Each structure stands twice: as structure tokens, then as C-alpha cells.
PDB file of C-alpha atoms in Angstrom:
ATOM      1  CA  UNK O   1       0.000   0.000   0.000  1.00 91.00           C
ATOM      2  CA  UNK O   2       1.301   3.400  -0.959  1.00 96.00           C
ATOM      3  CA  UNK O   3       0.205   6.763   0.422  1.00 98.00           C
ATOM      4  CA  UNK O   4       1.139   9.995  -1.339  1.00 98.00           C
ATOM      5  CA  UNK O   5       1.089  13.387   0.318  1.00 98.00           C
ATOM      6  CA  UNK O   6       1.349  16.402  -1.979  1.00 97.00           C
ATOM      7  CA  UNK O   7       3.120  19.365  -0.434  1.00 96.00           C
ATOM      8  CA  UNK O   8       4.143  22.840  -1.520  1.00 91.00           C
ATOM      9  CA  UNK O   9       7.150  24.959  -0.590  1.00 86.00           C
ATOM     10  CA  UNK O  10       5.672  28.344   0.313  1.00 80.00           C
ATOM     11  CA  UNK O  11       6.773  31.555   2.001  1.00 70.00           C
ATOM     12  CA  UNK O  12       6.432  31.618   5.776  1.00 66.00           C
ATOM     13  CA  UNK O  13       2.903  32.652   6.783  1.00 61.00           C
ATOM     14  CA  UNK O  14       4.305  35.824   8.368  1.00 59.00           C
ATOM     15  CA  UNK O  15       5.884  36.915   5.046  1.00 55.00           C
ATOM     16  CA  UNK O  16       4.847  40.150   3.373  1.00 61.00           C
ATOM     17  CA  UNK O  17       4.537  40.388  -0.387  1.00 60.00           C
ATOM     18  CA  UNK O  18       6.690  43.124  -1.919  1.00 60.00           C
ATOM     19  CA  UNK O  19       6.578  44.918  -5.259  1.00 73.00           C
ATOM     20  CA  UNK O  20       9.953  46.126  -6.489  1.00 74.00           C
ATOM     21  CA  UNK O  21      10.437  47.628  -9.962  1.00 79.00           C
ATOM     22  CA  UNK O  22       7.125  46.155 -11.066  1.00 77.00           C
ATOM     23  CA  UNK O  23       8.070  42.636  -9.891  1.00 73.00           C
ATOM     24  CA  UNK O  24       6.191  40.858  -7.122  1.00 63.00           C
ATOM     25  CA  UNK O  25       8.297  38.910  -4.639  1.00 61.00           C
ATOM     26  CA  UNK O  26       8.286  37.589  -1.091  1.00 56.00           C
ATOM     27  CA  UNK O  27      11.535  39.406  -0.364  1.00 61.00           C
ATOM     28  CA  UNK O  28      13.845  37.595   2.052  1.00 65.00           C
ATOM     29  CA  UNK O  29      11.043  35.577   3.671  1.00 64.00           C
ATOM     30  CA  UNK O  30      12.030  32.025   4.599  1.00 68.00           C
ATOM     31  CA  UNK O  31      10.389  29.243   2.617  1.00 71.00           C
ATOM     32  CA  UNK O  32       8.629  26.441   4.524  1.00 79.00           C
ATOM     33  CA  UNK O  33       6.223  23.577   3.939  1.00 88.00           C
ATOM     34  CA  UNK O  34       2.784  25.027   3.343  1.00 86.00           C
ATOM     35  CA  UNK O  35       1.287  24.964   6.879  1.00 89.00           C
ATOM     36  CA  UNK O  36      -1.906  23.202   5.695  1.00 92.00           C
ATOM     37  CA  UNK O  37       0.222  20.420   4.214  1.00 95.00           C
ATOM     38  CA  UNK O  38       1.690  19.578   7.618  1.00 95.00           C
ATOM     39  CA  UNK O  39      -1.749  18.248   8.617  1.00 97.00           C
ATOM     40  CA  UNK O  40      -1.831  16.148   5.439  1.00 97.00           C
ATOM     41  CA  UNK O  41       1.608  14.705   6.228  1.00 97.00           C
ATOM     42  CA  UNK O  42       0.538  13.860   9.765  1.00 98.00           C
ATOM     43  CA  UNK O  43      -2.642  12.121   8.604  1.00 98.00           C
ATOM     44  CA  UNK O  44      -0.758  10.098   5.986  1.00 98.00           C
ATOM     45  CA  UNK O  45       1.726   9.018   8.665  1.00 98.00           C
ATOM     46  CA  UNK O  46      -1.115   7.993  11.000  1.00 97.00           C
ATOM     47  CA  UNK O  47      -2.681   5.861   8.246  1.00 97.00           C
ATOM     48  CA  UNK O  48       0.724   4.273   7.606  1.00 97.00           C
ATOM     49  CA  UNK O  49       1.165   3.532  11.316  1.00 97.00           C
ATOM     50  CA  UNK O  50      -2.255   1.846  11.422  1.00 96.00           C
ATOM     51  CA  UNK O  51      -2.180  -0.106   8.144  1.00 95.00           C
ATOM     52  CA  UNK O  52       1.475  -0.257   7.082  1.00 96.00           C
ATOM     53  CA  UNK O  53       2.812   0.648   3.674  1.00 96.00           C
ATOM     54  CA  UNK O  54       4.884   3.685   2.803  1.00 97.00           C
ATOM     55  CA  UNK O  55       4.388   7.432   2.476  1.00 98.00           C
ATOM     56  CA  UNK O  56       5.829   9.443  -0.389  1.00 98.00           C
ATOM     57  CA  UNK O  57       5.930  13.238  -0.253  1.00 98.00           C
ATOM     58  CA  UNK O  58       5.534  14.800  -3.691  1.00 97.00           C
ATOM     59  CA  UNK O  59       6.123  18.423  -4.591  1.00 94.00           C
ATOM     60  CA  UNK O  60       6.357  20.469  -7.745  1.00 92.00           C
ATOM     61  CA  UNK O  61       8.612  23.484  -7.965  1.00 87.00           C
ATOM     62  CA  UNK O  62      12.200  24.689  -8.287  1.00 86.00           C
ATOM     63  CA  UNK O  63      15.201  22.820  -6.861  1.00 88.00           C
ATOM     64  CA  UNK O  64      14.830  24.750  -3.603  1.00 85.00           C
ATOM     65  CA  UNK O  65      11.619  22.763  -3.006  1.00 88.00           C
ATOM     66  CA  UNK O  66      13.802  19.841  -1.932  1.00 92.00           C
ATOM     67  CA  UNK O  67      13.915  21.583   1.454  1.00 91.00           C
ATOM     68  CA  UNK O  68      10.181  20.900   1.852  1.00 92.00           C
ATOM     69  CA  UNK O  69      10.793  17.245   0.950  1.00 95.00           C
ATOM     70  CA  UNK O  70      13.603  17.017   3.511  1.00 93.00           C
ATOM     71  CA  UNK O  71      11.268  18.325   6.214  1.00 93.00           C
ATOM     72  CA  UNK O  72       8.545  15.853   5.202  1.00 95.00           C
ATOM     73  CA  UNK O  73      11.042  12.989   5.382  1.00 95.00           C
ATOM     74  CA  UNK O  74      12.265  14.236   8.772  1.00 94.00           C
ATOM     75  CA  UNK O  75       8.620  14.116   9.929  1.00 95.00           C
ATOM     76  CA  UNK O  76       8.423  10.437   8.900  1.00 95.00           C
ATOM     77  CA  UNK O  77       7.739  10.172   5.160  1.00 97.00           C
ATOM     78  CA  UNK O  78       9.647   7.343   3.474  1.00 97.00           C
ATOM     79  CA  UNK O  79      10.349   8.918   0.085  1.00 97.00           C
ATOM     80  CA  UNK O  80      10.321  12.275  -1.658  1.00 97.00           C
ATOM     81  CA  UNK O  81       9.641  13.170  -5.281  1.00 97.00           C
ATOM     82  CA  UNK O  82      10.420  16.565  -6.811  1.00 95.00           C
ATOM     83  CA  UNK O  83       8.801  17.511 -10.101  1.00 93.00           C
ATOM     84  CA  UNK O  84      10.916  20.377 -11.335  1.00 88.00           C
ATOM     85  CA  UNK O  85      10.942  22.446 -14.469  1.00 72.00           C
ATOM     86  CA  UNK O  86      11.915  26.086 -14.876  1.00 63.00           C
ATOM     87  CA  UNK O  87       8.506  27.088 -16.227  1.00 59.00           C
ATOM     88  CA  UNK O  88       6.550  25.251 -13.500  1.00 55.00           C
ATOM     89  CA  UNK O  89       6.281  28.408 -11.381  1.00 61.00           C
ATOM     90  CA  UNK O  90       3.956  29.903 -14.007  1.00 61.00           C
ATOM     91  CA  UNK O  91       1.602  26.906 -14.219  1.00 72.00           C
ATOM     92  CA  UNK O  92      -2.033  27.512 -13.388  1.00 82.00           C
ATOM     93  CA  UNK O  93      -3.946  25.178 -11.067  1.00 84.00           C
ATOM     94  CA  UNK O  94      -5.331  23.070 -13.919  1.00 89.00           C
ATOM     95  CA  UNK O  95      -1.938  22.346 -15.442  1.00 90.00           C
ATOM     96  CA  UNK O  96      -0.406  21.800 -12.001  1.00 89.00           C
ATOM     97  CA  UNK O  97      -3.112  19.224 -11.249  1.00 93.00           C
ATOM     98  CA  UNK O  98      -2.485  17.432 -14.554  1.00 94.00           C
ATOM     99  CA  UNK O  99       1.261  17.212 -13.918  1.00 93.00           C
ATOM    100  CA  UNK O 100       0.760  15.977 -10.342  1.00 95.00           C
ATOM    101  CA  UNK O 101      -1.886  13.428 -11.381  1.00 97.00           C
ATOM    102  CA  UNK O 102       0.421  11.999 -14.041  1.00 96.00           C
ATOM    103  CA  UNK O 103       3.205  11.645 -11.483  1.00 96.00           C
ATOM    104  CA  UNK O 104       0.847   9.882  -9.054  1.00 97.00           C
ATOM    105  CA  UNK O 105      -0.334   7.532 -11.814  1.00 97.00           C
ATOM    106  CA  UNK O 106       3.273   6.330 -12.188  1.00 96.00           C
ATOM    107  CA  UNK O 107       3.490   5.250  -8.531  1.00 96.00           C
ATOM    108  CA  UNK O 108       2.420   1.658  -7.822  1.00 95.00           C
ATOM    109  CA  UNK O 109      -0.388   0.700  -5.428  1.00 95.00           C
ATOM    110  CA  UNK O 110      -1.477   4.203  -4.379  1.00 97.00           C
ATOM    111  CA  UNK O 111      -4.393   3.936  -1.947  1.00 97.00           C
ATOM    112  CA  UNK O 112      -4.782   7.543  -0.814  1.00 98.00           C
ATOM    113  CA  UNK O 113      -3.463  10.925  -1.886  1.00 98.00           C
ATOM    114  CA  UNK O 114      -3.401  13.619   0.813  1.00 98.00           C
ATOM    115  CA  UNK O 115      -3.367  17.396   0.394  1.00 97.00           C
ATOM    116  CA  UNK O 116      -3.733  20.318   2.767  1.00 95.00           C
ATOM    117  CA  UNK O 117      -6.932  22.237   2.086  1.00 93.00           C
ATOM    118  CA  UNK O 118      -5.069  24.955   0.150  1.00 82.00           C
ATOM    119  CA  UNK O 119      -1.692  26.638  -0.299  1.00 78.00           C
ATOM    120  CA  UNK O 120      -1.179  29.870   1.613  1.00 67.00           C
ATOM    121  CA  UNK O 121       0.410  31.622  -1.362  1.00 71.00           C
ATOM    122  CA  UNK O 122      -2.246  30.903  -4.005  1.00 66.00           C
ATOM    123  CA  UNK O 123      -5.197  30.257  -1.665  1.00 67.00           C
ATOM    124  CA  UNK O 124      -7.352  28.665  -4.378  1.00 80.00           C
ATOM    125  CA  UNK O 125      -7.772  25.152  -2.946  1.00 79.00           C
ATOM    126  CA  UNK O 126      -8.459  23.883  -6.481  1.00 89.00           C
ATOM    127  CA  UNK O 127      -5.558  21.473  -7.020  1.00 93.00           C
ATOM    128  CA  UNK O 128      -6.661  18.551  -4.782  1.00 96.00           C
ATOM    129  CA  UNK O 129     -10.064  18.007  -6.389  1.00 96.00           C
ATOM    130  CA  UNK O 130      -8.613  18.700  -9.845  1.00 96.00           C
ATOM    131  CA  UNK O 131      -6.087  15.899  -9.228  1.00 97.00           C
ATOM    132  CA  UNK O 132      -8.943  13.588  -8.146  1.00 98.00           C
ATOM    133  CA  UNK O 133     -10.813  14.418 -11.341  1.00 97.00           C
ATOM    134  CA  UNK O 134      -7.747  13.870 -13.531  1.00 97.00           C
ATOM    135  CA  UNK O 135      -7.125  10.466 -11.895  1.00 98.00           C
ATOM    136  CA  UNK O 136     -10.819   9.512 -12.101  1.00 97.00           C
ATOM    137  CA  UNK O 137     -10.856   8.885  -8.329  1.00 98.00           C
ATOM    138  CA  UNK O 138     -13.306  10.089  -5.662  1.00 98.00           C
ATOM    139  CA  UNK O 139     -12.246  13.343  -4.037  1.00 98.00           C
ATOM    140  CA  UNK O 140     -13.120  14.548  -0.551  1.00 98.00           C
ATOM    141  CA  UNK O 141     -12.370  18.131   0.471  1.00 96.00           C
ATOM    142  CA  UNK O 142     -12.315  19.740   3.934  1.00 97.00           C
ATOM    143  CA  UNK O 143     -11.827  16.374   5.645  1.00 97.00           C
ATOM    144  CA  UNK O 144     -11.799  16.740   9.437  1.00 97.00           C
ATOM    145  CA  UNK O 145     -11.809  13.020  10.222  1.00 97.00           C
ATOM    146  CA  UNK O 146     -10.952   9.766   8.497  1.00 96.00           C
ATOM    147  CA  UNK O 147     -13.714   7.692  10.100  1.00 95.00           C
ATOM    148  CA  UNK O 148     -12.880   4.380   8.460  1.00 96.00           C
ATOM    149  CA  UNK O 149     -10.606   2.881   5.861  1.00 96.00           C
ATOM    150  CA  UNK O 150     -11.666  -0.589   4.743  1.00 96.00           C
ATOM    151  CA  UNK O 151      -8.811  -1.804   2.571  1.00 94.00           C
ATOM    152  CA  UNK O 152     -10.342  -5.244   1.995  1.00 95.00           C
ATOM    153  CA  UNK O 153     -13.537  -3.782   0.494  1.00 96.00           C
ATOM    154  CA  UNK O 154     -11.845  -0.642  -0.911  1.00 96.00           C
ATOM    155  CA  UNK O 155     -14.057   1.768   1.035  1.00 97.00           C
ATOM    156  CA  UNK O 156     -13.381   5.014   2.849  1.00 98.00           C
ATOM    157  CA  UNK O 157     -15.608   6.982   5.232  1.00 98.00           C
ATOM    158  CA  UNK O 158     -14.790  10.581   6.075  1.00 98.00           C
ATOM    159  CA  UNK O 159     -16.304  13.507   7.928  1.00 97.00           C
ATOM    160  CA  UNK O 160     -16.087  16.825   6.125  1.00 97.00           C
ATOM    161  CA  UNK O 161     -16.095  20.116   8.033  1.00 96.00           C
ATOM    162  CA  UNK O 162     -18.650  22.487   6.536  1.00 93.00           C
ATOM    163  CA  UNK O 163     -20.058  25.790   7.782  1.00 90.00           C
ATOM    164  CA  UNK O 164     -23.333  24.010   8.562  1.00 91.00           C
ATOM    165  CA  UNK O 165     -21.658  21.209  10.524  1.00 92.00           C
ATOM    166  CA  UNK O 166     -20.074  17.884   9.642  1.00 95.00           C
ATOM    167  CA  UNK O 167     -20.983  15.862   6.584  1.00 96.00           C
ATOM    168  CA  UNK O 168     -20.446  12.089   6.548  1.00 97.00           C
ATOM    169  CA  UNK O 169     -19.284  10.786   3.157  1.00 97.00           C
ATOM    170  CA  UNK O 170     -18.443   7.344   1.827  1.00 97.00           C
ATOM    171  CA  UNK O 171     -16.504   6.442  -1.287  1.00 97.00           C
ATOM    172  CA  UNK O 172     -14.266   3.918  -2.976  1.00 97.00           C
ATOM    173  CA  UNK O 173     -10.509   3.625  -2.801  1.00 97.00           C
ATOM    174  CA  UNK O 174      -8.196   4.831  -4.224  1.00 98.00           C
ATOM    175  CA  UNK O 175      -9.213   8.384  -3.345  1.00 98.00           C
ATOM    176  CA  UNK O 176      -7.897  11.918  -2.927  1.00 98.00           C
ATOM    177  CA  UNK O 177      -8.549  13.924   0.227  1.00 98.00           C
ATOM    178  CA  UNK O 178      -7.728  17.447   1.326  1.00 97.00           C
ATOM    179  CA  UNK O 179      -7.612  17.955   5.066  1.00 97.00           C
ATOM    180  CA  UNK O 180      -8.338  20.805   7.461  1.00 96.00           C
ATOM    181  CA  UNK O 181      -6.458  21.554  10.688  1.00 94.00           C
ATOM    182  CA  UNK O 182      -9.166  19.939  12.849  1.00 95.00           C
ATOM    183  CA  UNK O 183      -8.036  16.498  11.653  1.00 96.00           C
ATOM    184  CA  UNK O 184      -4.914  16.246  13.862  1.00 93.00           C
ATOM    185  CA  UNK O 185      -1.928  17.973  15.425  1.00 95.00           C
ATOM    186  CA  UNK O 186       1.182  17.664  13.204  1.00 93.00           C
ATOM    187  CA  UNK O 187       4.271  16.136  14.758  1.00 91.00           C
ATOM    188  CA  UNK O 188       7.619  17.875  14.806  1.00 85.00           C
ATOM    189  CA  UNK O 189      10.457  16.485  12.732  1.00 84.00           C
ATOM    190  CA  UNK O 190      12.410  14.086  14.930  1.00 75.00           C
ATOM    191  CA  UNK O 191      16.093  14.591  15.675  1.00 73.00           C
ATOM    192  CA  UNK O 192      16.813  11.202  14.083  1.00 77.00           C
ATOM    193  CA  UNK O 193      14.693  12.152  11.065  1.00 74.00           C
ATOM    194  CA  UNK O 194      16.563  15.440  10.643  1.00 71.00           C
TER     195      UNK O 194
END
């Protein structure tokens, strides 16, 4: 069984966007794993601890994005994949989702793909469900609880956090989920992992 967690290398949440000579930048802000993705990593690791298998962190971006992969591996992920191309920074969410879905399709035995609910730099939240659509898999957004994973019957039950309350949903595996912070408390990278 293989679990994939898609992460993004983003500016620190305290960063301020700057405009210099008509160019937008984050200035000298440190780059970190998108904070929402830390919850996705933690949930993937919890599923691995319960059912076995391996967790692969996948990111798309410049070479500097390997720092996000290193952090994910220090948290407990088994593998890291960087999809890198110079023009990838200008991809829109649709093209990003297509590239990520094609990378996931090349990984054997993927049961679940985890995302944070959105990236703090783009804030669209469109990529997770676009990846689910591209793969032809069920997609669950705003997941606050993985109620049940039935590997034998290929079923998943989740609780989604909506403004009106919680919605119970059932679907087939493999599936794509995007998680909210209510799902868990992310662990810190271990000294051994670092």
C-alpha cells in the first residue's frame, strides 16, 4: 500500500509580499512547507502507522523545493519526489493538477493521496479536487476526520467540516482527500529524522 502526500514549498505565513520595480516577490522571507500540508503529512503518517505501507511526499517546484521534501522525510515520510521544471512556477492550477496526477499515476499501489486544504500563497484550494478528477478517483475536500478505511472492500468513510456542521461521506478507494487543521496535530520532525 502506498500513500502519497502532496506538499508545496511556500513563504512563511508571516511573510509580506513586496513589489519592487514592477516585480512581485516575497523578499527575504524564509520558505517552509505550506502549513496546511503539515496536517496532510501527519494524517498520511497515521494511516501508515495503522495499516502499514509507505508514504511518499511529492512536490512540484524549483530545486529549492527539496527543502520541503527534507522536512517531510524528517517528519516520517519514506520517500520524496520533486517535479521540477523552470517554467513550472507559471503553471495555473489546472496544469499543475495534470502534472501531479500523471506523477501519481506512475506510482504503484497508491491507496490515498493527501493534500492540505489549500496553499497559503495561491489560496485557491483547487488542485486537490482537480487531481482527483484527472485520476478519475473520488475526491473529498475539507476532511476533518478519516472515520474508516476498509482496505479489503476498498471503502473510505470521512467527515467533512462544513459551515453548517459535519458531513459524513463514503466512497471507494483509491481516493484523494484534502484535510483541514481539525483532523490532527502535526508532529515535529524528529532529531533522528533530521
